[in-house]
PDB file of C-alpha atoms in Angstrom:
ATOM      1  CA  MET O  10       8.533  -2.032  21.323  1.00 44.00           C
ATOM      2  CA  SER O  11      10.591   0.457  23.236  1.00 47.00           C
ATOM      3  CA  ASP O  12      14.121  -0.674  22.378  1.00 53.00           C
ATOM      4  CA  SER O  13      16.049   0.499  19.336  1.00 57.00           C
ATOM      5  CA  THR O  14      15.991  -2.799  17.424  1.00 62.00           C
ATOM      6  CA  PRO O  15      14.166  -2.278  14.095  1.00 69.00           C
ATOM      7  CA  ILE O  16      10.658  -3.690  13.780  1.00 79.00           C
ATOM      8  CA  ILE O  17      10.111  -5.661  10.586  1.00 84.00           C
ATOM      9  CA  PHE O  18       6.573  -6.192   9.284  1.00 88.00           C
ATOM     10  CA  TRP O  19       6.177  -8.907   6.678  1.00 89.00           C
ATOM     11  CA  LEU O  20       3.803 -11.094   4.726  1.00 90.00           C
ATOM     12  CA  GLU O  21       4.930 -14.663   4.195  1.00 88.00           C
ATOM     13  CA  TYR O  22       4.119 -16.220   0.824  1.00 87.00           C
ATOM     14  CA  ARG O  23       5.449 -19.585  -0.322  1.00 82.00           C
ATOM     15  CA  GLY O  24       8.073 -19.597   2.415  1.00 77.00           C
ATOM     16  CA  MET O  25       9.402 -16.123   1.631  1.00 79.00           C
ATOM     17  CA  ARG O  26       8.860 -13.166   3.910  1.00 81.00           C
ATOM     18  CA  HIS O  27       8.232  -9.912   2.100  1.00 83.00           C
ATOM     19  CA  ARG O  28       9.048  -6.862   4.176  1.00 82.00           C
ATOM     20  CA  MET O  29       6.784  -3.806   4.235  1.00 83.00           C
ATOM     21  CA  HIS O  30       8.018  -0.266   4.799  1.00 80.00           C
ATOM     22  CA  ASP O  31       5.924   2.806   5.559  1.00 82.00           C
ATOM     23  CA  GLY O  32       3.732   3.685   2.607  1.00 84.00           C
ATOM     24  CA  GLU O  33       1.583   1.759   0.173  1.00 85.00           C
ATOM     25  CA  THR O  34       2.372  -1.547  -1.499  1.00 87.00           C
ATOM     26  CA  LEU O  35       0.300  -2.677  -4.464  1.00 88.00           C
ATOM     27  CA  VAL O  36      -0.314  -6.440  -4.506  1.00 91.00           C
ATOM     28  CA  GLY O  37      -1.432  -8.464  -7.487  1.00 90.00           C
ATOM     29  CA  ARG O  38      -0.507 -10.207 -10.719  1.00 89.00           C
ATOM     30  CA  GLY O  39       0.043  -7.195 -12.980  1.00 84.00           C
ATOM     31  CA  SER O  40       3.241  -5.655 -14.263  1.00 79.00           C
ATOM     32  CA  ARG O  41       3.011  -2.557 -12.054  1.00 78.00           C
ATOM     33  CA  VAL O  42       2.672  -4.203  -8.652  1.00 82.00           C
ATOM     34  CA  ALA O  43       5.357  -4.106  -5.969  1.00 82.00           C
ATOM     35  CA  PHE O  44       4.315  -7.463  -4.467  1.00 87.00           C
ATOM     36  CA  PHE O  45       3.772  -9.996  -7.283  1.00 87.00           C
ATOM     37  CA  LEU O  46       1.629 -13.082  -6.662  1.00 90.00           C
ATOM     38  CA  ASP O  47       1.967 -15.653  -9.423  1.00 85.00           C
ATOM     39  CA  GLU O  48      -1.514 -17.163  -9.176  1.00 90.00           C
ATOM     40  CA  ALA O  49      -4.290 -17.015 -11.778  1.00 93.00           C
ATOM     41  CA  SER O  50      -6.942 -16.322  -9.114  1.00 95.00           C
ATOM     42  CA  VAL O  51      -5.224 -13.062  -8.146  1.00 95.00           C
ATOM     43  CA  SER O  52      -6.324  -9.905  -9.968  1.00 93.00           C
ATOM     44  CA  ARG O  53      -3.741  -7.751 -11.718  1.00 89.00           C
ATOM     45  CA  GLU O  54      -4.215  -5.050  -9.089  1.00 89.00           C
ATOM     46  CA  HIS O  55      -5.803  -7.054  -6.304  1.00 95.00           C
ATOM     47  CA  ALA O  56      -5.196  -5.133  -3.083  1.00 93.00           C
ATOM     48  CA  VAL O  57      -3.174  -2.398  -1.423  1.00 92.00           C
ATOM     49  CA  LEU O  58      -1.225  -2.704   1.814  1.00 92.00           C
ATOM     50  CA  ARG O  59      -0.654   0.555   3.655  1.00 89.00           C
ATOM     51  CA  ARG O  60       1.739   0.744   6.581  1.00 89.00           C
ATOM     52  CA  THR O  61       1.721   3.814   8.808  1.00 87.00           C
ATOM     53  CA  GLY O  62       4.078   3.273  11.712  1.00 85.00           C
ATOM     54  CA  ASP O  63       2.913   0.148  13.527  1.00 87.00           C
ATOM     55  CA  VAL O  64      -0.442  -0.025  11.723  1.00 90.00           C
ATOM     56  CA  VAL O  65      -0.895  -2.035   8.511  1.00 92.00           C
ATOM     57  CA  MET O  66      -4.152  -1.700   6.583  1.00 93.00           C
ATOM     58  CA  LEU O  67      -5.249  -4.048   3.806  1.00 95.00           C
ATOM     59  CA  THR O  68      -7.630  -2.689   1.139  1.00 93.00           C
ATOM     60  CA  ASP O  69      -9.320  -4.790  -1.532  1.00 93.00           C
ATOM     61  CA  LEU O  70      -9.400  -3.081  -4.947  1.00 91.00           C
ATOM     62  CA  GLY O  71     -12.563  -4.689  -6.248  1.00 89.00           C
ATOM     63  CA  SER O  72     -10.776  -7.955  -7.018  1.00 92.00           C
ATOM     64  CA  SER O  73     -12.554 -10.716  -8.931  1.00 92.00           C
ATOM     65  CA  ASN O  74     -12.002 -13.458  -6.356  1.00 95.00           C
ATOM     66  CA  GLY O  75     -11.967 -11.455  -3.156  1.00 95.00           C
ATOM     67  CA  THR O  76      -9.661 -10.689  -0.256  1.00 96.00           C
ATOM     68  CA  PHE O  77     -10.051 -12.605   2.995  1.00 97.00           C
ATOM     69  CA  VAL O  78      -8.640 -12.227   6.508  1.00 97.00           C
ATOM     70  CA  ASN O  79      -8.938 -15.273   8.765  1.00 97.00           C
ATOM     71  CA  GLY O  80     -11.539 -16.722   6.423  1.00 96.00           C
ATOM     72  CA  GLU O  81     -13.786 -13.639   6.345  1.00 96.00           C
ATOM     73  CA  GLN O  82     -14.090 -11.654   3.126  1.00 95.00           C
ATOM     74  CA  ILE O  83     -13.303  -7.973   3.550  1.00 93.00           C
ATOM     75  CA  THR O  84     -14.679  -4.959   1.735  1.00 87.00           C
ATOM     76  CA  GLY O  85     -12.888  -1.656   1.912  1.00 83.00           C
ATOM     77  CA  SER O  86     -10.000  -1.477   4.378  1.00 89.00           C
ATOM     78  CA  HIS O  87      -9.105  -3.858   7.211  1.00 94.00           C
ATOM     79  CA  LYS O  88      -6.454  -3.490   9.907  1.00 94.00           C
ATOM     80  CA  LEU O  89      -4.118  -6.484  10.060  1.00 95.00           C
ATOM     81  CA  GLU O  90      -3.118  -8.067  13.350  1.00 94.00           C
ATOM     82  CA  ILE O  91      -0.044 -10.199  14.009  1.00 92.00           C
ATOM     83  CA  GLY O  92      -0.694 -13.778  12.959  1.00 93.00           C
ATOM     84  CA  ASP O  93      -3.576 -12.968  10.629  1.00 95.00           C
ATOM     85  CA  HIS O  94      -4.087 -15.394   7.766  1.00 96.00           C
ATOM     86  CA  VAL O  95      -4.623 -13.461   4.532  1.00 97.00           C
ATOM     87  CA  ARG O  96      -5.996 -14.956   1.322  1.00 97.00           C
ATOM     88  CA  LEU O  97      -6.066 -13.130  -2.015  1.00 97.00           C
ATOM     89  CA  GLY O  98      -7.981 -15.324  -4.417  1.00 95.00           C
ATOM     90  CA  THR O  99      -6.331 -18.659  -3.616  1.00 95.00           C
ATOM     91  CA  ALA O 100      -2.970 -17.150  -2.612  1.00 95.00           C
ATOM     92  CA  ASP O 101      -2.339 -17.818   1.075  1.00 95.00           C
ATOM     93  CA  LEU O 102      -0.230 -15.419   3.133  1.00 95.00           C
ATOM     94  CA  THR O 103       0.538 -14.871   6.800  1.00 94.00           C
ATOM     95  CA  PHE O 104       1.063 -11.455   8.376  1.00 95.00           C
ATOM     96  CA  GLY O 105       3.745 -11.164  11.026  1.00 91.00           C
ATOM     97  CA  VAL O 106       6.284  -8.971  12.742  1.00 87.00           C
ATOM     98  CA  THR O 107       9.673  -9.536  14.268  1.00 81.00           C
ATOM     99  CA  ARG O 108      12.666  -7.566  15.411  1.00 65.00           C
ATOM    100  CA  GLY O 109      15.409  -7.271  12.832  1.00 54.00           C
ATOM    101  CA  VAL O 110      19.106  -6.737  12.866  1.00 45.00           C
ATOM    102  CA  SER O 111      20.639  -3.317  12.452  1.00 38.00           C
ATOM    103  CA  PRO O 112      20.308  -2.159   8.829  1.00 37.00           C
ATOM    104  CA  SER O 113      23.980  -1.100   8.802  1.00 35.00           C
ATOM    105  CA  SER O 114      25.103  -4.683   9.272  1.00 32.00           C
ATOM    106  CA  ILE O 115      23.363  -6.222   6.253  1.00 29.00           C
ATOM    107  CA  SER O 116      23.537  -6.024   2.499  1.00 27.00           C
ATOM    108  CA  PRO O 117      21.129  -3.556   0.851  1.00 28.00           C
ATOM    109  CA  GLY O 118      17.818  -5.069  -0.179  1.00 27.00           C
ATOM    110  CA  ILE O 119      18.249  -8.403   1.592  1.00 25.00           C
ATOM    111  CA  GLU O 120      17.867  -9.043   5.285  1.00 29.00           C
ATOM    112  CA  LEU O 121      17.818 -12.161   7.410  1.00 29.00           C
ATOM    113  CA  ILE O 122      15.405 -12.406  10.291  1.00 32.00           C
ATOM    114  CA  GLU O 123      15.093 -15.246  12.728  1.00 31.00           C
ATOM    115  CA  GLN O 124      11.939 -16.842  14.051  1.00 32.00           C
ATOM    116  CA  ARG O 125      11.724 -20.196  15.793  1.00 32.00           C
ATOM    117  CA  SER O 126      15.479 -20.526  15.229  1.00 30.00           C
ATOM    118  CA  VAL O 127      15.014 -20.677  11.446  1.00 39.00           C
ATOM    119  CA  ALA O 128      16.549 -17.881   9.373  1.00 43.00           C
ATOM    120  CA  ARG O 129      14.527 -16.874   6.348  1.00 47.00           C
ATOM    121  CA  PRO O 130      15.259 -14.238   3.706  1.00 48.00           C
ATOM    122  CA  VAL O 131      13.106 -11.133   3.660  1.00 52.00           C
ATOM    123  CA  MET O 132      12.561  -9.427   0.319  1.00 52.00           C
ATOM    124  CA  ASP O 133      12.493  -5.639   0.440  1.00 49.00           C
ATOM    125  CA  LEU O 134       9.336  -4.267  -1.131  1.00 49.00           C
ATOM    126  CA  SER O 135       9.475  -0.886  -2.787  1.00 43.00           C
ATOM    127  CA  THR O 136       6.986   1.541  -1.303  1.00 43.00           C
ATOM    128  CA  GLU O 137       8.039   4.504  -3.385  1.00 43.00           C
ATOM    129  CA  PRO O 138       5.167   6.655  -4.646  1.00 38.00           C
ATOM    130  CA  ALA O 139       5.691   5.485  -8.227  1.00 41.00           C
ATOM    131  CA  PHE O 140       4.264   2.075  -7.280  1.00 38.00           C
ATOM    132  CA  GLY O 141       0.931   3.615  -6.329  1.00 48.00           C
ATOM    133  CA  SER O 142      -0.307   3.795  -9.865  1.00 64.00           C
ATOM    134  CA  ILE O 143      -2.857   6.414 -10.733  1.00 78.00           C
ATOM    135  CA  GLU O 144      -5.177   3.556 -11.685  1.00 73.00           C
ATOM    136  CA  VAL O 145      -5.185   2.346  -8.069  1.00 73.00           C
ATOM    137  CA  LEU O 146      -6.039   5.792  -6.737  1.00 78.00           C
ATOM    138  CA  GLU O 147      -8.788   6.137  -9.319  1.00 79.00           C
ATOM    139  CA  THR O 148     -10.201   2.776  -8.238  1.00 76.00           C
ATOM    140  CA  LEU O 149     -10.213   3.835  -4.595  1.00 77.00           C
ATOM    141  CA  VAL O 150     -11.985   7.144  -5.144  1.00 83.00           C
ATOM    142  CA  ALA O 151     -14.456   5.556  -7.577  1.00 81.00           C
ATOM    143  CA  ASN O 152     -15.666   3.140  -4.885  1.00 73.00           C
ATOM    144  CA  PRO O 153     -16.003   5.188  -1.671  1.00 77.00           C
ATOM    145  CA  ASP O 154     -18.899   3.017  -0.490  1.00 74.00           C
ATOM    146  CA  ASN O 155     -16.452   0.132  -0.051  1.00 65.00           C
ATOM    147  CA  ALA O 156     -14.482   2.056   2.553  1.00 66.00           C
ATOM    148  CA  GLU O 157     -15.209   1.619   6.244  1.00 67.00           C
ATOM    149  CA  SER O 158     -14.524   5.330   6.712  1.00 76.00           C
ATOM    150  CA  ILE O 159     -14.617   8.061   4.071  1.00 80.00           C
ATOM    151  CA  GLU O 160     -12.274  10.128   6.255  1.00 82.00           C
ATOM    152  CA  GLU O 161      -9.683   7.322   6.377  1.00 78.00           C
ATOM    153  CA  LEU O 162     -10.001   6.767   2.629  1.00 79.00           C
ATOM    154  CA  SER O 163      -9.537  10.488   1.983  1.00 84.00           C
ATOM    155  CA  THR O 164      -6.458  10.579   4.222  1.00 83.00           C
ATOM    156  CA  MET O 165      -4.929   7.548   2.496  1.00 78.00           C
ATOM    157  CA  VAL O 166      -5.527   8.917  -1.007  1.00 84.00           C
ATOM    158  CA  ARG O 167      -4.223  12.377  -0.104  1.00 86.00           C
ATOM    159  CA  SER O 168      -1.074  10.848   1.355  1.00 82.00           C
ATOM    160  CA  SER O 169      -0.489   8.829  -1.826  1.00 80.00           C
ATOM    161  CA  VAL O 170      -1.121  11.833  -4.064  1.00 86.00           C
ATOM    162  CA  ASP O 171       1.268  13.968  -2.006  1.00 86.00           C
ATOM    163  CA  ARG O 172       4.053  11.418  -2.358  1.00 79.00           C
ATOM    164  CA  LEU O 173       3.397  11.080  -6.074  1.00 83.00           C
ATOM    165  CA  VAL O 174       3.510  14.845  -6.599  1.00 86.00           C
ATOM    166  CA  ASP O 175       6.628  15.159  -4.420  1.00 83.00           C
ATOM    167  CA  SER O 176       8.346  12.476  -6.499  1.00 78.00           C
ATOM    168  CA  ALA O 177       7.387  14.286  -9.694  1.00 82.00           C
ATOM    169  CA  ASP O 178       8.825  17.526  -8.282  1.00 84.00           C
ATOM    170  CA  ARG O 179      12.103  15.734  -7.513  1.00 80.00           C
ATOM    171  CA  GLY O 180      12.267  14.130 -10.928  1.00 78.00           C
ATOM    172  CA  ARG O 181      11.910  10.613  -9.542  1.00 71.00           C
ATOM    173  CA  VAL O 182       8.792   9.946 -11.612  1.00 73.00           C
ATOM    174  CA  LYS O 183       7.677  11.546 -14.846  1.00 80.00           C
ATOM    175  CA  LEU O 184       4.082  12.703 -15.176  1.00 84.00           C
ATOM    176  CA  GLY O 185       2.846  13.671 -18.603  1.00 86.00           C
ATOM    177  CA  ASP O 186      -0.058  16.000 -19.258  1.00 88.00           C
ATOM    178  CA  LEU O 187      -2.572  13.142 -19.172  1.00 87.00           C
ATOM    179  CA  GLU O 188      -1.240  11.766 -15.879  1.00 87.00           C
ATOM    180  CA  ARG O 189      -1.273  15.239 -14.309  1.00 89.00           C
ATOM    181  CA  ALA O 190      -4.876  15.729 -15.409  1.00 91.00           C
ATOM    182  CA  ARG O 191      -5.857  12.388 -13.892  1.00 90.00           C
ATOM    183  CA  VAL O 192      -4.224  13.215 -10.553  1.00 92.00           C
ATOM    184  CA  ILE O 193      -5.951  16.606 -10.532  1.00 93.00           C
ATOM    185  CA  ALA O 194      -9.267  14.810 -11.182  1.00 94.00           C
ATOM    186  CA  ILE O 195      -8.613  12.586  -8.146  1.00 92.00           C
ATOM    187  CA  ALA O 196      -8.000  15.660  -5.997  1.00 93.00           C
ATOM    188  CA  GLU O 197     -11.175  17.287  -7.317  1.00 92.00           C
ATOM    189  CA  THR O 198     -13.150  14.138  -6.481  1.00 92.00           C
ATOM    190  CA  LEU O 199     -12.040  14.301  -2.848  1.00 91.00           C
ATOM    191  CA  ARG O 200     -12.980  17.957  -2.772  1.00 89.00           C
ATOM    192  CA  ALA O 201     -16.422  17.134  -4.193  1.00 89.00           C
ATOM    193  CA  TRP O 202     -17.125  14.717  -1.328  1.00 86.00           C
ATOM    194  CA  GLY O 203     -18.054  17.754   0.759  1.00 74.00           C
ATOM    195  CA  ALA O 204     -14.767  17.672   2.561  1.00 66.00           C
ATOM    196  CA  SER O 205     -13.376  20.075   5.148  1.00 84.00           C
ATOM    197  CA  PRO O 206     -11.708  23.398   4.292  1.00 88.00           C
ATOM    198  CA  GLU O 207      -8.394  21.593   4.835  1.00 90.00           C
ATOM    199  CA  VAL O 208      -9.147  19.133   2.020  1.00 91.00           C
ATOM    200  CA  GLU O 209     -10.386  21.935  -0.214  1.00 90.00           C
ATOM    201  CA  LEU O 210      -7.120  23.834   0.254  1.00 92.00           C
ATOM    202  CA  TRP O 211      -5.176  20.628  -0.342  1.00 93.00           C
ATOM    203  CA  SER O 212      -7.048  19.989  -3.594  1.00 93.00           C
ATOM    204  CA  LEU O 213      -6.384  23.499  -4.849  1.00 93.00           C
ATOM    205  CA  ASN O 214      -2.702  23.166  -3.948  1.00 94.00           C
ATOM    206  CA  VAL O 215      -2.427  19.877  -5.883  1.00 94.00           C
ATOM    207  CA  GLN O 216      -3.941  21.551  -8.931  1.00 92.00           C
ATOM    208  CA  LYS O 217      -1.541  24.478  -8.628  1.00 92.00           C
ATOM    209  CA  ARG O 218       1.495  22.202  -8.363  1.00 92.00           C
ATOM    210  CA  LEU O 219       0.499  20.026 -11.306  1.00 92.00           C
ATOM    211  CA  GLN O 220      -0.588  22.745 -13.722  1.00 84.00           C
ATOM    212  CA  PRO O 221       1.972  23.313 -16.497  1.00 73.00           C
TER     213      PRO O 221
END
């Protein structure tokens, strides 16, 4: 992947390829998700996809009907590989990657990619911090035993909190007193895990930034 052509990561669902950018994408059947799956077996907030560069992690959020990769149910987080078959409840998806066209040559929000000589539309998924609802973060920190690595879970949650706080600072999302208190509680939970001095300083900084 050394040339300058953009790399597009996607999940295909019902013939549509949904593009993933860096950051977190909430998947489910609820009103707050970025990737909506219209199937009764899918929980309202079923799973989170997190892309960091060329790595995409899938995390189940305690869904009712489970999250599966290649037929195996996952708990906590799982790294996706190209060609993986993903099932959320009974919703079937395929994870893939391809090289895209230059973003400057296409209309905003819609891109065409080509695979096996068949062009298919790719829907742009929002990965802005506002998607990562506080409820999702609370679910993650409330179930640390489901994570394969506490350190990875802590890093993922801190990254999400940082983006949420940055967006609040820029006026892109509005956090009321209750929401600020809930985010501070998340930061305090990470600190209480017996984390490193770095996490302790981070937690204190989050509290300072969110205090009225």
